[in-house]
Coordinates of C-alpha atoms in Angstrom, one line a residue:
X1 CA -16.3 19.5 -51.4
X2 CA -13.3 17.2 -50.9
X3 CA -11.1 19.8 -52.5
X4 CA -12.3 22.4 -50.1
X5 CA -11.6 20.0 -47.1
X6 CA -8.1 19.3 -48.5
X7 CA -7.4 23.0 -48.5
X8 CA -8.6 23.2 -45.0
X9 CA -5.7 21.3 -43.7
X10 CA -3.3 22.1 -46.5
X11 CA -3.2 26.0 -46.5
X12 CA -1.3 28.2 -44.2
X13 CA -3.4 30.5 -42.1
X14 CA -2.2 33.6 -40.0
X15 CA -3.9 34.8 -36.8
X16 CA -6.4 37.6 -36.7
X17 CA -5.6 41.0 -35.2
X18 CA -2.5 41.7 -33.2
X19 CA -1.6 38.1 -32.6
X20 CA 1.7 37.5 -34.3
X21 CA 2.6 34.6 -36.6
X22 CA 5.3 32.4 -35.1
X23 CA 7.7 29.6 -36.4
X24 CA 5.9 27.2 -34.0
X25 CA 2.5 27.9 -35.7
X26 CA 4.1 27.5 -39.1
X27 CA 5.7 24.2 -38.0
X28 CA 2.4 22.9 -36.7
X29 CA 0.6 23.7 -39.9
X30 CA 3.4 22.0 -41.9
X31 CA 3.0 18.9 -39.8
X32 CA -0.8 18.9 -40.2
X33 CA -0.3 18.7 -44.0
X34 CA 1.2 15.2 -43.5
X35 CA -2.1 13.5 -42.8
X36 CA -2.3 10.3 -44.8
X37 CA -5.3 9.9 -47.2
X38 CA -8.2 8.2 -45.5
X39 CA -6.6 8.5 -42.0
X40 CA -9.0 8.6 -39.1
X41 CA -9.0 8.0 -35.3
X42 CA -11.6 7.7 -32.6
X43 CA -11.6 11.1 -30.9
X44 CA -12.2 9.8 -27.3
X45 CA -9.5 7.1 -27.6
X46 CA -7.1 9.8 -28.8
X47 CA -8.2 12.0 -25.9
X48 CA -7.5 9.3 -23.3
X49 CA -4.0 8.9 -24.9
X50 CA -3.5 12.7 -24.6
X51 CA -4.4 12.5 -20.9
X52 CA -1.9 9.7 -20.4
X53 CA 0.9 11.5 -22.3
X54 CA 0.1 14.9 -20.7
X55 CA 3.4 15.2 -18.8
X56 CA 5.4 14.7 -22.0
X57 CA 3.3 17.1 -24.1
X58 CA 3.6 20.0 -21.7
X59 CA -0.1 20.7 -21.2
X60 CA -2.1 21.1 -18.0
X61 CA -5.2 19.3 -16.9
X62 CA -7.2 22.5 -17.4
X63 CA -6.0 22.8 -21.0
X64 CA -7.1 19.2 -21.6
X65 CA -10.5 20.1 -20.1
X66 CA -10.8 22.8 -22.8
X67 CA -9.7 20.3 -25.5
X68 CA -12.4 17.8 -24.2
X69 CA -15.0 20.6 -24.7
X70 CA -13.8 21.3 -28.2
X71 CA -13.9 17.5 -29.1
X72 CA -17.5 17.4 -27.8
X73 CA -18.4 19.9 -30.6
X74 CA -17.0 17.7 -33.3
X75 CA -20.0 16.0 -34.9
X76 CA -18.6 12.6 -35.5
X77 CA -16.9 9.9 -33.4
X78 CA -14.0 9.5 -35.8
X79 CA -11.7 12.5 -36.6
X80 CA -11.0 12.5 -40.3
X81 CA -10.6 14.9 -43.2
X82 CA -13.8 13.6 -44.8
X83 CA -15.8 14.7 -41.7
X84 CA -14.0 18.1 -41.6
X85 CA -11.4 19.1 -39.1
X86 CA -12.6 22.5 -37.8
X87 CA -14.8 23.2 -34.8
X88 CA -16.1 26.7 -34.2
X89 CA -17.9 27.1 -30.8
X90 CA -17.9 30.5 -29.2
X91 CA -16.1 31.1 -25.8
X92 CA -19.6 31.2 -24.2
X93 CA -20.4 27.7 -25.5
X94 CA -17.0 26.4 -24.5
X95 CA -17.5 27.8 -21.0
X96 CA -20.8 25.9 -20.6
X97 CA -19.1 22.6 -21.6
X98 CA -16.0 23.4 -19.5
X99 CA -18.1 23.6 -16.3
X100 CA -18.3 27.3 -16.2
X101 CA -14.7 28.1 -16.7
X102 CA -14.0 31.9 -17.1
X103 CA -13.6 33.1 -20.7
X104 CA -10.2 34.7 -19.9
X105 CA -9.0 31.3 -18.5
X106 CA -10.4 29.6 -21.7
X107 CA -8.4 31.9 -23.9
X108 CA -5.2 31.3 -22.0
X109 CA -5.6 27.5 -22.2
X110 CA -6.5 27.7 -25.9
X111 CA -3.2 29.6 -26.5
X112 CA -1.4 26.8 -24.6
X113 CA -2.9 24.1 -26.9
X114 CA -1.9 26.1 -30.0
X115 CA 1.6 26.7 -28.6
X116 CA 2.3 22.9 -28.0
X117 CA 1.0 22.1 -31.5
X118 CA -2.3 20.3 -30.6
X119 CA -4.5 22.9 -32.3
X120 CA -4.3 25.3 -35.2
X121 CA -6.2 28.6 -35.1
X122 CA -8.0 29.2 -38.4
X123 CA -9.3 32.7 -38.0
X124 CA -12.0 34.3 -40.2
X125 CA -11.5 37.8 -41.7
X126 CA -13.2 39.4 -38.7
X127 CA -11.8 37.0 -36.1
X128 CA -15.2 35.4 -35.4
X129 CA -15.8 31.6 -35.4
X130 CA -18.5 30.4 -37.9
X131 CA -19.2 28.1 -40.8
X132 CA -20.6 28.7 -44.3
X133 CA -22.8 26.0 -45.8
X134 CA -24.0 25.1 -49.3
X135 CA -27.7 25.4 -50.2
X136 CA -28.0 21.6 -49.6
X137 CA -26.7 22.1 -46.0
X138 CA -23.2 20.7 -46.7
X139 CA -20.4 22.5 -45.0
X140 CA -18.4 24.7 -47.4
X141 CA -15.9 26.5 -45.1
X142 CA -15.4 26.8 -41.3
X143 CA -13.4 29.2 -39.2
X144 CA -12.4 28.3 -35.7
X145 CA -9.9 25.7 -34.4
X146 CA -8.5 22.9 -36.6
X147 CA -8.0 19.5 -35.1
X148 CA -5.6 18.5 -38.0
X149 CA -2.6 18.4 -35.6
X150 CA -4.3 15.8 -33.5
X151 CA -4.9 13.6 -36.5
X152 CA -1.4 14.1 -37.8
X153 CA 0.2 13.3 -34.5
X154 CA -2.1 10.5 -33.4
X155 CA 0.5 7.8 -33.7
X156 CA 3.1 9.9 -31.8
X157 CA 0.6 10.7 -29.0
X158 CA -0.3 7.0 -28.6
X159 CA 3.4 6.0 -28.5
X160 CA 4.0 8.6 -25.8
X161 CA 1.0 7.4 -23.8
X162 CA 2.2 3.8 -24.0
X163 CA 5.6 4.9 -22.7
X164 CA 4.1 6.8 -19.7
X165 CA 1.9 3.8 -18.9
X166 CA 4.9 1.5 -19.0
X167 CA 6.9 3.8 -16.8
X168 CA 4.1 4.0 -14.3
X169 CA 3.7 0.2 -14.1
X170 CA 7.5 -0.1 -13.7
X171 CA 7.4 2.4 -10.8
X172 CA 4.4 0.6 -9.2
X173 CA 6.3 -2.7 -9.2
X174 CA 9.4 -1.1 -7.8
X175 CA 7.3 0.4 -5.0
X176 CA 5.8 -3.0 -4.3
X177 CA 9.2 -4.7 -4.0
X178 CA 10.4 -1.8 -1.8
X179 CA 7.4 -2.2 0.5
X180 CA 8.1 -6.0 0.9
X181 CA 11.8 -5.4 1.4
X182 CA 11.2 -2.7 4.1
X183 CA 8.8 -5.1 5.9
X184 CA 11.3 -7.9 5.8
X185 CA 14.2 -5.9 7.1
X186 CA 12.1 -4.2 9.9
X187 CA 10.7 -7.6 11.1
X188 CA 14.0 -9.3 11.0
X189 CA 15.7 -6.5 13.1
X190 CA 12.8 -6.6 15.5
X191 CA 13.1 -10.4 15.9
X192 CA 16.9 -10.1 16.4
X193 CA 16.4 -7.5 19.1
X194 CA 13.6 -9.4 20.9
X195 CA 15.4 -12.8 20.7
X196 CA 18.7 -11.3 21.9
X197 CA 20.7 -12.3 18.7
X198 CA 24.4 -11.4 18.7
X199 CA 25.2 -8.3 16.8
X200 CA 24.9 -4.5 16.9
X201 CA 21.2 -4.4 15.9
X202 CA 20.7 -0.8 17.1
X203 CA 23.3 0.3 14.6
X204 CA 21.7 -1.8 11.9
X205 CA 18.3 -0.3 12.7
X206 CA 19.7 3.2 12.5
X207 CA 21.2 2.4 9.1
X208 CA 17.9 1.0 7.9
X209 CA 16.0 4.2 9.0
X210 CA 18.7 6.4 7.3
X211 CA 18.2 4.5 4.0
X212 CA 14.4 4.7 4.1
X213 CA 14.2 8.4 5.1
X214 CA 16.5 9.2 2.1
X215 CA 13.6 8.6 -0.2
X216 CA 11.6 11.7 -1.1
X217 CA 7.8 12.0 -0.8
X218 CA 7.3 11.5 -4.6
X219 CA 10.3 9.5 -5.7
X220 CA 11.2 8.7 -9.3
X221 CA 11.8 5.2 -10.5
X222 CA 15.5 5.7 -10.4
X223 CA 15.4 6.9 -6.7
X224 CA 13.2 3.9 -5.7
X225 CA 15.5 1.5 -7.5
X226 CA 18.6 2.9 -5.7
X227 CA 17.0 2.6 -2.3
X228 CA 15.6 -0.9 -3.1
X229 CA 19.0 -2.1 -4.1
X230 CA 20.6 -0.9 -0.8
X231 CA 17.8 -2.4 1.3
X232 CA 18.0 -5.8 -0.5
X233 CA 21.7 -5.9 0.2
X234 CA 21.0 -5.1 3.9
X235 CA 18.3 -7.8 4.0
X236 CA 20.8 -10.3 2.6
X237 CA 23.4 -9.4 5.2
X238 CA 20.9 -9.7 8.1
X239 CA 19.6 -13.1 6.9
X240 CA 23.2 -14.4 6.5
X241 CA 24.1 -13.2 10.0
X242 CA 21.0 -14.8 11.6
X243 CA 21.3 -18.0 9.6
X244 CA 25.0 -18.4 10.8
X245 CA 23.9 -18.0 14.4
X246 CA 21.1 -20.6 13.9
X247 CA 23.6 -23.0 12.4
X248 CA 26.1 -22.4 15.2
X249 CA 23.4 -23.0 17.8
X250 CA 22.3 -26.3 16.1
X251 CA 25.9 -27.6 15.9
X252 CA 26.6 -26.7 19.5
X253 CA 24.0 -29.2 20.7
X254 CA 22.9 -26.9 23.5
X255 CA 21.1 -29.1 26.1
X256 CA 18.9 -26.3 27.3
X257 CA 17.7 -25.6 23.8
X258 CA 16.9 -29.3 23.3
X259 CA 14.9 -29.4 26.5
X260 CA 12.8 -26.5 25.5
X261 CA 11.4 -28.0 22.3
X262 CA 9.5 -31.3 21.8
X263 CA 10.7 -32.7 18.6
X264 CA 8.1 -34.4 16.3
X265 CA 8.0 -35.5 12.7
X266 CA 4.9 -33.5 12.0
X267 CA 6.0 -29.8 11.5
X268 CA 2.4 -28.5 10.9
X269 CA 1.1 -29.2 14.4
X270 CA 0.7 -26.2 16.7
X271 CA 1.8 -28.3 19.7
X272 CA 5.3 -28.7 18.2
X273 CA 5.7 -25.0 17.4
X274 CA 4.5 -23.8 20.9
X275 CA 5.2 -25.0 24.5
X276 CA 3.1 -28.1 25.3
X277 CA 1.7 -28.6 28.8
X278 CA 0.1 -31.4 30.7
X279 CA -1.0 -31.6 34.4
X280 CA 1.3 -33.3 36.9
X281 CA 0.5 -36.9 37.7
X282 CA -2.0 -36.9 40.5
X283 CA -2.8 -33.1 40.4
X284 CA -6.3 -32.0 41.3
X285 CA -8.6 -29.8 39.3
X286 CA -7.9 -26.9 41.7
X287 CA -4.2 -27.3 41.0
X288 CA -4.8 -27.0 37.3
X289 CA -7.0 -24.0 37.7
X290 CA -4.3 -22.3 39.8
X291 CA -1.9 -22.7 36.9
X292 CA 0.2 -25.4 38.6
X293 CA 0.9 -27.4 35.5
X294 CA 4.4 -28.3 34.2
X295 CA 5.8 -28.2 30.7
X296 CA 6.3 -31.7 29.3
X297 CA 9.7 -30.9 27.8
X298 CA 11.0 -29.6 31.2
X299 CA 10.6 -32.8 33.3
X300 CA 13.2 -35.5 33.6
X301 CA 12.5 -39.2 34.0
X302 CA 11.7 -38.7 37.7
X303 CA 9.3 -35.8 37.0
X304 CA 11.7 -33.1 38.2
X305 CA 12.0 -29.8 36.2
X306 CA 15.3 -28.4 35.1
X307 CA 17.1 -25.6 36.9
X308 CA 15.7 -22.7 34.9
X309 CA 12.1 -23.7 35.5
X310 CA 12.8 -24.5 39.2
X311 CA 14.3 -21.0 39.6
X312 CA 11.3 -19.4 38.0
X313 CA 8.9 -21.4 40.1
X314 CA 10.7 -20.6 43.3
X315 CA 10.8 -16.9 42.4
X316 CA 7.1 -16.9 41.7
X317 CA 6.4 -18.8 44.9
X318 CA 8.5 -16.5 47.0
X319 CA 6.6 -13.5 45.8
X320 CA 3.2 -15.2 45.9
X321 CA 1.8 -17.2 43.0
X322 CA -0.6 -15.5 40.6
X323 CA -4.2 -16.0 41.4
X324 CA -6.2 -17.7 38.6
X325 CA -9.7 -16.7 37.7
X326 CA -12.7 -18.7 36.4
X327 CA -12.8 -19.4 32.7
X328 CA -16.2 -17.8 32.4
X329 CA -15.0 -14.5 33.8
X330 CA -12.0 -14.6 31.4
X331 CA -14.3 -15.0 28.4
X332 CA -16.7 -12.4 29.7
X333 CA -13.8 -9.9 30.0
X334 CA -12.1 -11.0 26.8
X335 CA -14.7 -12.1 24.2
X336 CA -12.5 -11.7 21.2
X337 CA -10.3 -14.7 22.1
X338 CA -13.2 -17.0 21.5
X339 CA -13.1 -16.6 17.7
X340 CA -9.5 -18.2 17.7
X341 CA -10.4 -21.3 19.6
X342 CA -11.0 -24.7 18.0
X343 CA -14.1 -24.6 15.7
X344 CA -14.3 -20.9 16.5
X345 CA -15.2 -21.2 20.2
X346 CA -13.6 -21.7 23.7
X347 CA -15.2 -24.1 26.1
X348 CA -12.3 -25.3 28.2
X349 CA -9.0 -24.1 29.5
X350 CA -7.3 -26.3 26.8
X351 CA -9.3 -24.5 24.2
X352 CA -8.2 -21.1 25.6
X353 CA -4.6 -22.2 25.6
X354 CA -4.9 -23.4 21.9
X355 CA -6.5 -20.0 21.0
X356 CA -3.7 -18.2 22.8
X357 CA -1.1 -20.0 20.7
X358 CA -2.8 -18.7 17.5
X359 CA -3.2 -15.1 18.9
X360 CA 0.4 -15.1 20.1
X361 CA 1.6 -15.6 16.6
X362 CA -0.9 -13.1 15.2
X363 CA 0.3 -10.4 17.6
X364 CA 3.9 -11.0 16.8
X365 CA 4.8 -12.4 20.3
X366 CA 7.9 -14.6 19.9
X367 CA 7.7 -18.3 21.1
X368 CA 10.4 -17.6 23.7
X369 CA 8.5 -14.7 25.2
X370 CA 5.3 -16.8 25.5
X371 CA 7.2 -19.8 26.8
X372 CA 8.8 -17.7 29.6
X373 CA 5.3 -16.3 30.5
X374 CA 4.0 -19.8 30.8
X375 CA 6.9 -20.8 33.0
X376 CA 6.5 -17.9 35.4
X377 CA 2.7 -17.4 35.4
X378 CA 1.4 -20.9 34.5
X379 CA -0.1 -21.7 31.1
X380 CA -3.7 -20.8 32.0
X381 CA -2.7 -17.4 33.4
X382 CA -0.4 -16.8 30.4
X383 CA -3.3 -17.6 28.1
X384 CA -5.5 -15.2 30.1
X385 CA -2.9 -12.4 29.7
X386 CA -2.7 -13.1 25.9
X387 CA -6.5 -12.7 25.8
X388 CA -6.3 -9.4 27.6
X389 CA -3.5 -8.2 25.3
X390 CA -5.8 -9.1 22.3
X391 CA -8.6 -6.9 23.7
X392 CA -6.2 -3.9 24.0
X393 CA -4.1 -4.7 20.9
X394 CA -4.9 -1.3 19.4
X395 CA -3.3 0.5 22.4
X396 CA -0.2 -1.6 22.6
X397 CA 2.8 -0.9 20.4
X398 CA 4.7 -4.1 21.0
X399 CA 2.8 -7.1 22.3
X400 CA 6.0 -9.1 22.7
X401 CA 7.7 -6.4 24.8
X402 CA 4.6 -5.9 26.9
X403 CA 4.3 -9.6 27.7
X404 CA 8.0 -9.8 28.6
X405 CA 7.6 -6.8 31.0
X406 CA 4.5 -8.4 32.6
X407 CA 6.5 -11.6 33.0
X408 CA 9.4 -9.9 34.7
X409 CA 6.9 -8.1 37.1
X410 CA 5.2 -11.4 37.8
X411 CA 8.5 -13.0 38.7
X412 CA 9.1 -10.2 41.2
X413 CA 5.6 -10.5 42.6
X414 CA 4.6 -7.1 41.3
X415 CA 1.9 -8.1 38.8
X416 CA -1.7 -9.4 39.3
X417 CA -4.1 -10.3 36.6
X418 CA -7.2 -9.3 38.5
X419 CA -7.2 -5.5 37.9
X420 CA -6.5 -6.0 34.2
X421 CA -9.3 -8.6 33.9
X422 CA -11.8 -6.6 35.9
X423 CA -11.2 -3.4 33.9
X424 CA -11.9 -5.3 30.7
X425 CA -15.0 -6.9 32.2
X426 CA -16.4 -3.5 33.1
X427 CA -15.9 -2.4 29.5
X428 CA -17.3 -5.5 27.8
X429 CA -20.2 -6.6 30.0
X430 CA -22.5 -3.7 29.1
X431 CA -21.7 -4.1 25.4
X432 CA -22.5 -7.8 25.5
X433 CA -25.7 -7.2 27.5
X434 CA -27.0 -4.8 24.8
X435 CA -26.2 -7.1 21.9
X436 CA -27.0 -10.3 23.6

């Protein structure tokens, strides 16, 4: 019996009928004779490696589906010479296990598997697929498709699969680095434009878009690496340019810059990173509700604001100060802001302003844009506008640009919070009523 099995993988077979013999078939049969004694491999582990190495083997996914069906007819879990190497299902049986694939398509994919050296056709005298068994039921000889090439090439196939997996992982990591670098460059350019940093940032942005759009839809690792290298150089240049400007500003000791920030040894406190406000001495509750509070960092020893704040206040007063609204109405129109307050709720104007600081950062609004809004509108009204922007965040492309535009309009007396607040109240009140 073992002798017959050895002949099964060791003899040369020619195809039935008009199918010609080729050098490729002869080479596949010669390679199949190099199986080591006792060699075996798990058939499904090998199949997974074949699927991984498919691009390098030159087979299609449909051809692998046929090979999957053939392996399902192999009686053992381990492919070895001792278990026999020939499977002999009919095309009709293959079609059933290949989810109803047409027989003509099956024949085409079988020819592909034979051509790339993954199968050997072992034809019977009449071209049919069958097996002869001994009286005791032991298999004597079988005609069909030999899996000997799979066993002979198992090590090669696993090596190819490992290479493909490593290349895929390499490409994935390159893509991740590219995504992070693209985000960094885009946000740094946006910050430079919004903060009015010196430099031709429109030209930098055009160059950035040109580099990114050069990448094809399905890039190779080499293409991703080339674009990544160029973007990393661009990011380095942008960072160097911005850091030089920050260093220059720090060394110049700009008095206005010093007045706008309250220095403190605790860098983690929100109050040091955002404008801080307290009511004027002797101000009434109505004054505070109307937004008539003054930034701490803008008053001198005698309580007088600097020239910039005085100009903003006088412009606002000349055009009519913004009307303030009850906190209850603001929360009714803008319920989402409450989740960002201290302990997840908003009960006072101070809570609302603290929540606005958090939301400001989340929406990408720069500290200077929010600071200017507080100067022109008053801190309560600025916080109210931030709450409104949060409600409509999905419809606003640039929250920072939108806030700056509203601030300019408020300075000219062309903006009122009421219509925005009432429109949101009409939307949110029915919803809250249903769920409340």
